Coordinates of N, CA and C in Angstrom, one line a residue:
Chain A
D281 N 16.8 0.3 6.5 CA 15.9 -0.4 5.6 C 16.3 -0.2 4.2
V282 N 15.9 -1.2 3.3 CA 16.2 -1.2 1.9 C 15.2 -0.2 1.2
V283 N 15.8 0.8 0.5 CA 15.0 1.7 -0.2 C 14.8 1.2 -1.7
M284 N 13.5 1.2 -2.1 CA 13.2 0.8 -3.4 C 12.8 2.0 -4.2
T285 N 13.4 2.2 -5.4 CA 13.1 3.4 -6.2 C 12.7 2.9 -7.6
Q286 N 11.4 3.3 -7.9 CA 10.8 3.0 -9.2 C 10.9 4.2 -10.2
S287 N 11.0 3.9 -11.5 CA 10.9 4.9 -12.5 C 10.3 4.2 -13.8
P288 N 9.5 5.0 -14.5 CA 9.0 6.3 -14.2 C 7.8 6.1 -13.1
L289 N 7.3 7.2 -12.6 CA 6.2 7.2 -11.7 C 4.9 7.2 -12.4
S290 N 4.9 7.7 -13.7 CA 3.7 7.8 -14.5 C 4.1 7.3 -15.9
L291 N 3.3 6.4 -16.5 CA 3.7 5.8 -17.7 C 2.4 5.7 -18.7
P292 N 2.3 6.8 -19.5 CA 1.2 6.7 -20.5 C 1.6 5.8 -21.7
V293 N 0.8 4.9 -22.0 CA 1.2 3.9 -23.1 C 0.0 3.8 -24.1
T294 N 0.4 3.4 -25.3 CA -0.6 3.2 -26.4 C -1.0 1.7 -26.3
L295 N -2.3 1.4 -26.5 CA -2.7 0.0 -26.5 C -1.9 -0.8 -27.6
G296 N -1.4 -1.9 -27.2 CA -0.7 -2.8 -28.1 C 0.8 -2.5 -28.1
Q297 N 1.2 -1.4 -27.5 CA 2.6 -1.1 -27.4 C 3.3 -1.7 -26.1
P298 N 4.6 -1.8 -26.1 CA 5.3 -2.3 -24.9 C 5.4 -1.3 -23.8
A299 N 5.6 -1.7 -22.6 CA 5.9 -0.8 -21.5 C 6.9 -1.4 -20.6
S300 N 7.7 -0.6 -19.9 CA 8.8 -1.1 -19.1 C 8.9 -0.2 -17.8
I301 N 9.0 -0.9 -16.7 CA 9.1 -0.2 -15.4 C 10.4 -0.6 -14.7
S302 N 11.2 0.3 -14.2 CA 12.4 0.0 -13.6 C 12.3 0.1 -12.0
C303 N 13.0 -0.8 -11.3 CA 13.0 -0.8 -9.9 C 14.4 -1.0 -9.4
R304 N 14.9 -0.1 -8.6 CA 16.3 -0.2 -8.1 C 16.3 -0.3 -6.6
S305 N 17.1 -1.1 -6.0 CA 17.2 -1.3 -4.5 C 18.5 -0.7 -4.0
S306 N 18.4 -0.2 -2.8 CA 19.6 0.5 -2.2 C 20.7 -0.6 -1.7
Q307 N 20.2 -1.8 -1.7 CA 21.2 -2.9 -1.3 C 20.9 -4.1 -2.2
S308 N 21.8 -5.0 -2.3 CA 21.6 -6.2 -3.0 C 20.4 -7.0 -2.4
L309 N 19.6 -7.6 -3.3 CA 18.5 -8.4 -2.8 C 18.8 -9.9 -2.9
V310 N 20.0 -10.3 -3.1 CA 20.4 -11.7 -3.1 C 20.4 -12.2 -1.6
Y311 N 19.6 -13.2 -1.4 CA 19.5 -13.7 0.0 C 20.6 -14.8 0.2
S312 N 20.7 -15.2 1.4 CA 21.8 -16.1 1.8 C 21.6 -17.5 1.1
D313 N 20.3 -17.8 0.7 CA 20.1 -19.1 0.0 C 20.4 -19.0 -1.5
G314 N 20.8 -17.8 -2.0 CA 21.2 -17.6 -3.4 C 20.0 -17.1 -4.2
D315 N 18.8 -17.1 -3.7 CA 17.7 -16.5 -4.4 C 17.6 -15.0 -4.2
T316 N 16.9 -14.4 -5.1 CA 16.6 -13.0 -5.1 C 15.1 -12.7 -5.0
Y317 N 14.7 -12.2 -3.8 CA 13.3 -12.1 -3.6 C 12.7 -10.7 -3.9
L318 N 12.5 -10.5 -5.2 CA 11.9 -9.3 -5.7 C 10.6 -9.6 -6.4
N319 N 9.5 -8.9 -5.9 CA 8.2 -9.1 -6.3 C 7.7 -7.9 -7.1
W320 N 6.7 -8.2 -8.0 CA 6.0 -7.1 -8.7 C 4.5 -7.3 -8.4
F321 N 3.8 -6.2 -8.1 CA 2.4 -6.3 -7.8 C 1.7 -5.3 -8.7
Q322 N 0.5 -5.7 -9.1 CA -0.4 -4.8 -9.9 C -1.6 -4.5 -9.0
Q323 N -2.0 -3.2 -9.0 CA -3.2 -2.8 -8.3 C -4.1 -2.0 -9.2
R324 N -5.1 -2.7 -9.6 CA -6.1 -2.0 -10.5 C -7.0 -1.1 -9.7
P325 N -7.6 -0.1 -10.3 CA -8.4 0.9 -9.5 C -9.5 0.2 -8.7
G326 N -9.5 0.5 -7.4 CA -10.5 0.0 -6.5 C -10.3 -1.5 -6.1
Q327 N -9.2 -2.1 -6.4 CA -8.9 -3.5 -6.1 C -7.7 -3.6 -5.1
S328 N -7.6 -4.8 -4.5 CA -6.4 -5.1 -3.7 C -5.3 -5.4 -4.6
P329 N -4.1 -5.2 -4.1 CA -2.9 -5.6 -5.0 C -2.9 -7.1 -5.3
R330 N -2.3 -7.4 -6.4 CA -2.2 -8.8 -6.9 C -0.8 -9.0 -7.3
R331 N -0.2 -10.1 -6.9 CA 1.2 -10.4 -7.2 C 1.3 -10.9 -8.6
L332 N 2.1 -10.4 -9.5 CA 2.3 -10.8 -10.8 C 3.6 -11.7 -10.9
I333 N 4.7 -11.2 -10.3 CA 6.0 -11.8 -10.4 C 6.6 -12.0 -9.1
Y334 N 7.3 -13.1 -8.8 CA 8.1 -13.3 -7.6 C 9.4 -13.9 -8.0
K335 N 10.4 -13.7 -7.1 CA 11.8 -14.1 -7.4 C 12.2 -13.6 -8.7
V336 N 12.0 -12.3 -8.9 CA 12.5 -11.6 -10.1 C 11.8 -11.9 -11.4
S337 N 11.6 -13.2 -11.7 CA 11.1 -13.5 -13.1 C 10.0 -14.6 -13.1
K338 N 9.6 -15.1 -12.0 CA 8.6 -16.2 -12.0 C 7.2 -15.6 -12.0
R339 N 6.4 -16.0 -13.0 CA 5.0 -15.5 -13.0 C 4.1 -16.3 -12.1
D340 N 3.2 -15.6 -11.4 CA 2.2 -16.2 -10.6 C 1.2 -16.9 -11.5
S341 N 0.5 -17.9 -10.9 CA -0.5 -18.6 -11.7 C -1.6 -17.6 -12.2
G342 N -1.9 -17.8 -13.5 CA -3.0 -17.0 -14.1 C -2.5 -15.6 -14.7
V343 N -1.2 -15.3 -14.5 CA -0.7 -14.0 -15.0 C -0.4 -14.2 -16.5
P344 N -0.9 -13.3 -17.3 CA -0.6 -13.5 -18.8 C 0.8 -13.4 -19.1
D345 N 1.2 -14.1 -20.1 CA 2.7 -14.2 -20.4 C 3.2 -12.9 -21.1
R346 N 2.3 -11.9 -21.3 CA 2.9 -10.6 -21.8 C 3.6 -9.9 -20.6
F347 N 3.4 -10.3 -19.4 CA 4.2 -9.8 -18.3 C 5.5 -10.6 -18.0
S348 N 6.6 -9.9 -17.9 CA 7.8 -10.6 -17.6 C 8.7 -9.7 -16.7
G349 N 9.5 -10.4 -15.9 CA 10.4 -9.7 -15.0 C 11.8 -10.1 -15.2
S350 N 12.7 -9.2 -15.0 CA 14.1 -9.5 -15.2 C 15.0 -8.7 -14.2
G351 N 16.2 -9.0 -14.2 CA 17.2 -8.2 -13.4 C 18.0 -9.1 -12.4
S352 N 18.8 -8.4 -11.7 CA 19.7 -9.1 -10.7 C 20.2 -8.0 -9.8
G353 N 20.6 -8.5 -8.6 CA 21.3 -7.7 -7.6 C 20.5 -6.5 -7.1
T354 N 20.6 -5.4 -7.7 CA 19.9 -4.2 -7.3 C 19.1 -3.5 -8.4
D355 N 19.0 -4.1 -9.5 CA 18.4 -3.5 -10.7 C 17.5 -4.4 -11.4
F356 N 16.2 -4.0 -11.4 CA 15.1 -4.9 -11.9 C 14.2 -4.2 -12.8
T357 N 13.5 -5.0 -13.7 CA 12.6 -4.5 -14.7 C 11.4 -5.3 -14.8
L358 N 10.2 -4.7 -14.9 CA 8.9 -5.3 -15.3 C 8.6 -4.9 -16.7
K359 N 8.3 -5.8 -17.6 CA 8.0 -5.5 -18.9 C 6.6 -6.0 -19.3
I360 N 5.8 -5.2 -20.0 CA 4.6 -5.7 -20.6 C 4.8 -5.6 -22.1
S361 N 4.7 -6.8 -22.7 CA 5.0 -6.8 -24.2 C 4.1 -6.0 -25.0
R362 N 2.8 -6.2 -24.7 CA 1.7 -5.4 -25.5 C 0.7 -5.0 -24.5
V363 N 0.6 -3.8 -24.2 CA -0.4 -3.3 -23.2 C -1.8 -3.4 -23.6
E364 N -2.6 -4.0 -22.7 CA -4.0 -4.1 -22.9 C -4.8 -3.2 -22.0
A365 N -6.0 -2.9 -22.3 CA -6.8 -2.0 -21.5 C -6.9 -2.4 -20.0
E366 N -6.9 -3.7 -19.7 CA -7.0 -4.2 -18.4 C -5.7 -4.1 -17.6
D367 N -4.7 -3.6 -18.2 CA -3.4 -3.4 -17.5 C -3.3 -2.1 -16.8
V368 N -4.3 -1.3 -17.0 CA -4.3 0.1 -16.3 C -4.3 -0.1 -14.8
G369 N -3.5 0.6 -14.1 CA -3.4 0.5 -12.7 C -2.0 1.0 -12.2
V370 N -1.7 0.7 -11.0 CA -0.5 1.1 -10.4 C 0.4 -0.2 -10.1
Y371 N 1.6 -0.1 -10.5 CA 2.5 -1.3 -10.3 C 3.6 -1.0 -9.3
Y372 N 3.8 -1.9 -8.4 CA 4.7 -1.7 -7.3 C 5.8 -2.9 -7.3
C373 N 7.0 -2.5 -7.1 CA 8.0 -3.6 -6.7 C 8.1 -3.6 -5.2
M374 N 8.4 -4.8 -4.7 CA 8.6 -5.0 -3.3 C 9.7 -6.0 -3.0
Q375 N 10.6 -5.7 -2.2 CA 11.7 -6.6 -1.9 C 11.3 -7.5 -0.7
G376 N 11.5 -8.8 -0.9 CA 11.2 -9.8 0.2 C 12.4 -10.5 0.7
T377 N 13.6 -9.8 0.6 CA 14.8 -10.4 1.0 C 15.1 -10.0 2.5
R378 N 14.9 -8.7 2.8 CA 15.3 -8.2 4.1 C 14.1 -7.7 4.8
W379 N 14.2 -7.7 6.2 CA 13.2 -7.2 7.0 C 13.5 -5.8 7.4
P380 N 12.6 -4.8 7.5 CA 11.2 -5.0 7.1 C 11.1 -5.0 5.5
R381 N 10.1 -5.6 5.0 CA 9.9 -5.5 3.5 C 9.7 -4.1 3.2
T382 N 10.0 -3.7 1.9 CA 9.8 -2.3 1.5 C 9.3 -2.3 0.1
F383 N 8.5 -1.3 -0.2 CA 7.9 -1.1 -1.6 C 8.5 0.1 -2.3
G384 N 8.4 0.0 -3.6 CA 8.7 1.2 -4.4 C 7.5 2.1 -4.3
Q385 N 7.7 3.3 -4.9 CA 6.6 4.3 -4.8 C 5.4 4.0 -5.6
G386 N 5.5 3.1 -6.6 CA 4.4 2.8 -7.5 C 4.6 3.6 -8.8
T387 N 4.2 2.9 -9.9 CA 4.2 3.4 -11.3 C 2.8 3.3 -11.8
K388 N 2.2 4.5 -12.1 CA 0.8 4.5 -12.6 C 0.9 4.3 -14.1
V389 N 0.2 3.2 -14.6 CA 0.1 3.0 -16.0 C -1.2 3.4 -16.5
E390 N -1.3 4.2 -17.5 CA -2.5 4.7 -18.1 C -2.4 4.6 -19.6
I391 N -3.6 4.6 -20.3 CA -3.7 4.5 -21.7 C -3.7 5.9 -22.3
K392 N -2.8 6.1 -23.3 CA -2.8 7.5 -24.0 C -4.1 7.8 -24.7
Chain Q
E111 N -8.7 -22.6 -2.5 CA -8.5 -21.2 -2.8 C -8.0 -20.4 -1.5
V112 N -7.0 -19.6 -1.7 CA -6.5 -18.8 -0.6 C -7.5 -17.7 -0.3
Q113 N -7.8 -17.6 1.0 CA -8.6 -16.4 1.4 C -8.0 -15.8 2.7
L114 N -8.0 -14.5 2.6 CA -7.5 -13.6 3.7 C -8.6 -12.6 4.0
V115 N -9.2 -12.6 5.2 CA -10.3 -11.8 5.5 C -9.9 -10.9 6.7
E116 N -9.8 -9.6 6.5 CA -9.4 -8.7 7.6 C -10.7 -8.2 8.3
S117 N -10.6 -7.9 9.5 CA -11.7 -7.3 10.3 C -11.1 -6.4 11.4
G118 N -12.0 -5.7 12.0 CA -11.6 -4.9 13.2 C -11.4 -3.4 13.0
G119 N -11.5 -3.0 11.7 CA -11.3 -1.6 11.4 C -12.5 -0.7 11.9
G120 N -12.3 0.6 11.9 CA -13.4 1.4 12.3 C -12.9 2.8 12.6
L121 N -13.7 3.6 13.1 CA -13.4 5.0 13.5 C -12.9 5.1 15.0
V122 N -11.8 5.7 15.2 CA -11.2 5.8 16.5 C -10.6 7.2 16.7
Q123 N -10.6 7.7 17.9 CA -10.1 9.0 18.2 C -8.6 8.9 18.3
P124 N -7.9 10.1 18.0 CA -6.5 10.1 18.2 C -6.1 9.7 19.6
G125 N -5.0 8.9 19.7 CA -4.6 8.4 21.0 C -5.3 7.1 21.3
G126 N -6.3 6.7 20.6 CA -7.0 5.4 20.9 C -6.3 4.2 20.4
S127 N -7.0 3.1 20.6 CA -6.5 1.8 20.2 C -7.5 1.0 19.4
L128 N -6.9 0.0 18.7 CA -7.8 -0.8 17.8 C -7.0 -2.1 17.6
R129 N -7.7 -3.3 17.5 CA -7.1 -4.5 17.1 C -7.6 -5.1 15.8
L130 N -6.8 -5.3 14.9 CA -7.2 -5.8 13.6 C -6.9 -7.3 13.6
S131 N -7.8 -8.1 12.9 CA -7.6 -9.5 12.8 C -7.6 -9.9 11.3
C132 N -7.0 -11.0 11.0 CA -7.0 -11.5 9.6 C -7.1 -13.0 9.7
S133 N -8.2 -13.5 9.2 CA -8.5 -14.9 9.2 C -8.1 -15.5 7.9
A134 N -7.2 -16.5 7.9 CA -6.6 -17.1 6.8 C -7.2 -18.5 6.5
S135 N -7.3 -18.9 5.2 CA -7.7 -20.2 4.8 C -7.2 -20.6 3.5
G136 N -7.2 -21.8 3.1 CA -6.8 -22.3 1.8 C -5.3 -22.5 1.6
F137 N -4.5 -22.3 2.7 CA -3.1 -22.6 2.6 C -2.6 -23.0 4.1
T138 N -1.5 -23.5 4.2 CA -0.9 -23.9 5.5 C -0.3 -22.7 6.1
F139 N -1.2 -22.1 7.0 CA -0.9 -20.8 7.6 C 0.4 -20.8 8.3
S140 N 0.7 -21.9 9.0 CA 1.9 -21.9 9.9 C 3.2 -22.0 9.1
N141 N 3.1 -22.2 7.8 CA 4.3 -22.3 6.9 C 4.7 -20.9 6.4
Y142 N 3.9 -19.9 6.6 CA 4.1 -18.6 5.9 C 4.4 -17.5 6.9
A143 N 5.4 -16.6 6.6 CA 5.5 -15.3 7.2 C 4.2 -14.5 6.8
M144 N 3.8 -13.6 7.6 CA 2.6 -12.9 7.3 C 2.9 -11.4 7.5
H145 N 2.1 -10.5 6.8 CA 2.4 -9.1 6.8 C 1.2 -8.3 6.9
W146 N 1.3 -7.1 7.5 CA 0.3 -6.0 7.4 C 0.9 -4.9 6.5
V147 N 0.1 -4.5 5.5 CA 0.5 -3.4 4.6 C -0.7 -2.4 4.6
R148 N -0.4 -1.1 4.6 CA -1.5 -0.2 4.6 C -1.4 0.8 3.4
Q149 N -2.6 1.4 3.1 CA -2.6 2.3 2.0 C -3.5 3.5 2.4
A150 N -2.9 4.6 2.6 CA -3.7 5.8 2.9 C -4.5 6.3 1.7
P151 N -5.6 7.0 1.9 CA -6.4 7.4 0.7 C -5.6 8.1 -0.4
G152 N -5.6 7.5 -1.6 CA -4.9 8.1 -2.7 C -3.4 8.0 -2.7
K153 N -2.9 7.2 -1.8 CA -1.4 7.0 -1.7 C -1.0 5.6 -2.1
G154 N 0.3 5.4 -2.0 CA 0.9 4.1 -2.3 C 0.8 3.1 -1.2
L155 N 1.4 1.9 -1.4 CA 1.5 0.9 -0.4 C 2.6 1.2 0.6
E156 N 2.3 1.0 1.9 CA 3.3 1.2 2.9 C 3.3 -0.1 3.8
Y157 N 4.5 -0.7 3.9 CA 4.7 -1.8 4.7 C 4.6 -1.4 6.2
V158 N 3.8 -2.2 6.9 CA 3.6 -1.8 8.3 C 4.4 -2.8 9.3
S159 N 4.1 -4.1 9.1 CA 4.7 -5.0 10.0 C 4.7 -6.4 9.5
G160 N 5.6 -7.3 9.9 CA 5.6 -8.6 9.5 C 6.0 -9.6 10.7
I161 N 5.7 -10.8 10.5 CA 5.9 -11.8 11.6 C 6.3 -13.1 10.9
S162 N 7.3 -13.8 11.5 CA 7.8 -15.1 10.9 C 6.7 -16.1 11.0
N163 N 6.9 -17.3 10.4 CA 5.9 -18.3 10.3 C 5.6 -18.8 11.7
N164 N 6.5 -18.9 12.6 CA 6.3 -19.4 14.0 C 6.0 -18.4 15.0
G165 N 6.1 -17.1 14.6 CA 5.8 -16.0 15.5 C 7.0 -15.6 16.3
G166 N 8.2 -16.2 16.0 CA 9.4 -15.9 16.8 C 10.0 -14.6 16.5
S167 N 9.8 -14.1 15.3 CA 10.4 -12.8 14.9 C 9.3 -11.9 14.4
T168 N 9.5 -10.6 14.8 CA 8.5 -9.6 14.4 C 9.3 -8.4 13.9
F169 N 8.7 -7.7 12.9 CA 9.4 -6.5 12.3 C 8.4 -5.4 12.1
Y170 N 8.9 -4.2 12.2 CA 8.0 -3.0 12.1 C 8.6 -1.9 11.3
A171 N 7.8 -1.2 10.6 CA 8.2 0.0 10.0 C 8.5 1.0 11.1
D172 N 9.4 2.0 10.8 CA 9.8 3.0 11.9 C 8.6 3.8 12.3
S173 N 7.6 4.0 11.3 CA 6.5 4.8 11.6 C 5.5 4.3 12.6
V174 N 5.6 3.0 12.9 CA 4.7 2.3 13.8 C 5.4 1.7 15.0
K175 N 6.7 1.6 15.0 CA 7.5 1.0 16.0 C 7.2 1.5 17.4
G176 N 6.9 0.7 18.3 CA 6.6 1.1 19.7 C 5.1 1.4 19.9
R177 N 4.3 1.4 18.8 CA 2.9 1.7 18.9 C 2.0 0.5 18.5
F178 N 2.5 -0.3 17.5 CA 1.8 -1.4 17.0 C 2.5 -2.7 17.4
T179 N 1.7 -3.7 17.6 CA 2.2 -5.1 17.9 C 1.6 -6.1 17.0
I180 N 2.4 -6.9 16.3 CA 1.9 -7.9 15.4 C 2.0 -9.2 16.2
S181 N 1.0 -10.1 16.0 CA 1.0 -11.4 16.6 C 0.2 -12.4 15.7
R182 N 0.3 -13.7 16.0 CA -0.4 -14.7 15.3 C -0.8 -15.8 16.2
D183 N -1.8 -16.5 15.8 CA -2.3 -17.7 16.5 C -2.4 -18.8 15.4
N184 N -1.4 -19.6 15.3 CA -1.4 -20.7 14.2 C -2.4 -21.7 14.4
S185 N -2.9 -21.9 15.7 CA -4.0 -22.9 15.9 C -5.3 -22.4 15.4
K186 N -5.4 -21.0 15.2 CA -6.6 -20.4 14.8 C -6.5 -19.9 13.4
N187 N -5.3 -20.0 12.8 CA -5.1 -19.5 11.4 C -5.4 -18.0 11.4
T188 N -5.0 -17.3 12.4 CA -5.3 -15.8 12.5 C -4.1 -15.0 12.8
L189 N -4.1 -13.9 12.1 CA -3.0 -12.8 12.3 C -3.7 -11.6 12.9
Y190 N -2.9 -11.0 13.8 CA -3.4 -9.8 14.5 C -2.5 -8.6 14.4
L191 N -3.1 -7.4 14.6 CA -2.3 -6.2 14.7 C -3.0 -5.3 15.8
Q192 N -2.3 -5.2 16.9 CA -2.7 -4.4 18.0 C -2.1 -3.0 17.7
M193 N -3.0 -2.0 17.6 CA -2.6 -0.6 17.3 C -3.0 0.3 18.5
S194 N -2.0 1.0 19.0 CA -2.3 1.9 20.1 C -1.7 3.3 19.7
S195 N -2.0 4.3 20.6 CA -1.5 5.7 20.4 C -1.7 6.1 18.9
L196 N -2.9 5.8 18.4 CA -3.2 6.1 17.0 C -3.2 7.5 16.7
R197 N -2.7 7.8 15.5 CA -2.6 9.2 15.0 C -3.4 9.4 13.7
S198 N -3.6 10.6 13.3 CA -4.4 10.8 12.1 C -3.7 10.2 10.9
E199 N -2.4 10.2 10.9 CA -1.6 9.7 9.8 C -1.7 8.1 9.7
D200 N -2.3 7.5 10.7 CA -2.5 6.0 10.6 C -3.8 5.7 9.8
T201 N -4.5 6.7 9.5 CA -5.8 6.5 8.7 C -5.4 5.8 7.3
A202 N -6.0 4.7 7.1 CA -5.6 3.9 5.9 C -6.5 2.6 5.8
L203 N -6.4 2.0 4.6 CA -6.9 0.7 4.4 C -5.8 -0.3 4.8
Y204 N -6.0 -1.2 5.7 CA -5.0 -2.1 6.2 C -5.2 -3.5 5.5
Y205 N -4.2 -4.0 4.8 CA -4.3 -5.3 4.2 C -3.4 -6.3 4.9
C206 N -3.9 -7.5 4.9 CA -3.2 -8.7 5.4 C -2.7 -9.4 4.2
S207 N -1.4 -9.9 4.2 CA -0.9 -10.6 3.1 C 0.1 -11.7 3.5
N208 N 0.2 -12.7 2.7 CA 1.3 -13.7 2.8 C 2.3 -13.5 1.7
E209 N 2.3 -12.3 1.1 CA 3.0 -11.9 -0.1 C 2.4 -12.3 -1.4
G210 N 2.0 -13.6 -1.5 CA 1.4 -14.1 -2.7 C -0.1 -13.7 -2.8
S211 N -0.8 -13.6 -1.7 CA -2.2 -13.3 -1.7 C -2.5 -12.2 -0.7
W212 N -3.5 -11.4 -1.0 CA -3.9 -10.3 -0.2 C -5.4 -10.4 0.1
G213 N -5.8 -9.8 1.3 CA -7.2 -9.6 1.6 C -7.8 -8.4 0.9
Q214 N -9.0 -8.1 1.3 CA -9.7 -6.9 0.7 C -9.4 -5.7 1.6
G215 N -8.9 -5.9 2.7 CA -8.5 -4.7 3.6 C -9.6 -4.4 4.5
T216 N -9.2 -3.7 5.6 CA -10.1 -3.1 6.6 C -9.7 -1.7 6.9
L217 N -10.7 -0.8 6.9 CA -10.5 0.6 6.9 C -10.3 1.1 8.3
V218 N -9.3 1.8 8.6 CA -9.0 2.4 9.9 C -9.1 3.9 9.7
T219 N -9.9 4.6 10.4 CA -10.0 6.1 10.4 C -9.7 6.6 11.8
V220 N -8.7 7.5 11.9 CA -8.4 8.1 13.1 C -8.8 9.6 13.0
S221 N -9.8 9.9 13.8 CA -10.3 11.3 13.7 C -11.1 11.6 15.0
S222 N -11.1 12.9 15.4 CA -11.9 13.3 16.5 C -13.3 13.8 16.0

C-alpha cells in the first residue's frame, strides 16, 4: 500500500499568517492517464471531512482561494495564504491513484 | 445537492456482525467508485474499503480483509458494508464517500 506521510502533525498559527502542510507518498501518484490523484481534506471539530483540493491543485466548489495545493510525483503541499479562525481543524492528504486509497496521519491546525 | 446517508451502526458484541448501508442521491451513483472510511474516537481517518463504479472490483485495508465485504446496488443507489468477526478495534464512526462528498457517518461500537 502507498504510505502517506504528513508534516508537521501539529501547526499553531497566528491569525492572518500563512500556513503550509507537507505530504509525501511512498510511491509516485501519477496515474496511467497522466493525472495525479492527490486530495486534501479539512475536518473541522465535530464535522465530517470536506474535500478542499483534488488532483493536486484543483479547488472544490466553494473553497476559499486562500487554500492552494501544489506538488508533483511524491511531494505535495497545502498552503493557506492567511489563516482565519474557521480554518481550525485537522487536514488530511489522501492518495486516489492506487488501491486501496490511503490517508496521511493528519495535521492539526490551531490558532496561537 | 449530493447526499450520502449512512445507517446500520450500533452496539455489537465482539465476534458479531453488522451491515452498514449508505443511500446516495444528487449524483449519478453508477459513475463513481465508492468508499468506506472510519474514524476511531479521537483518531485520524482510516481507509476501510472501496468498490469500483460497476462493482467489479473491490479493495480492502489489511485490517479488515477477510472480515468485511463491500458491495453496491446501482439500481438502488446504495452502498453496503457487511462486517463480521467484529473486534473492539473496529469501534469507530464509519463514513461513506465518493471522495468528493462525505456522509455524516454511522457509529459502530464493539463491546461486551
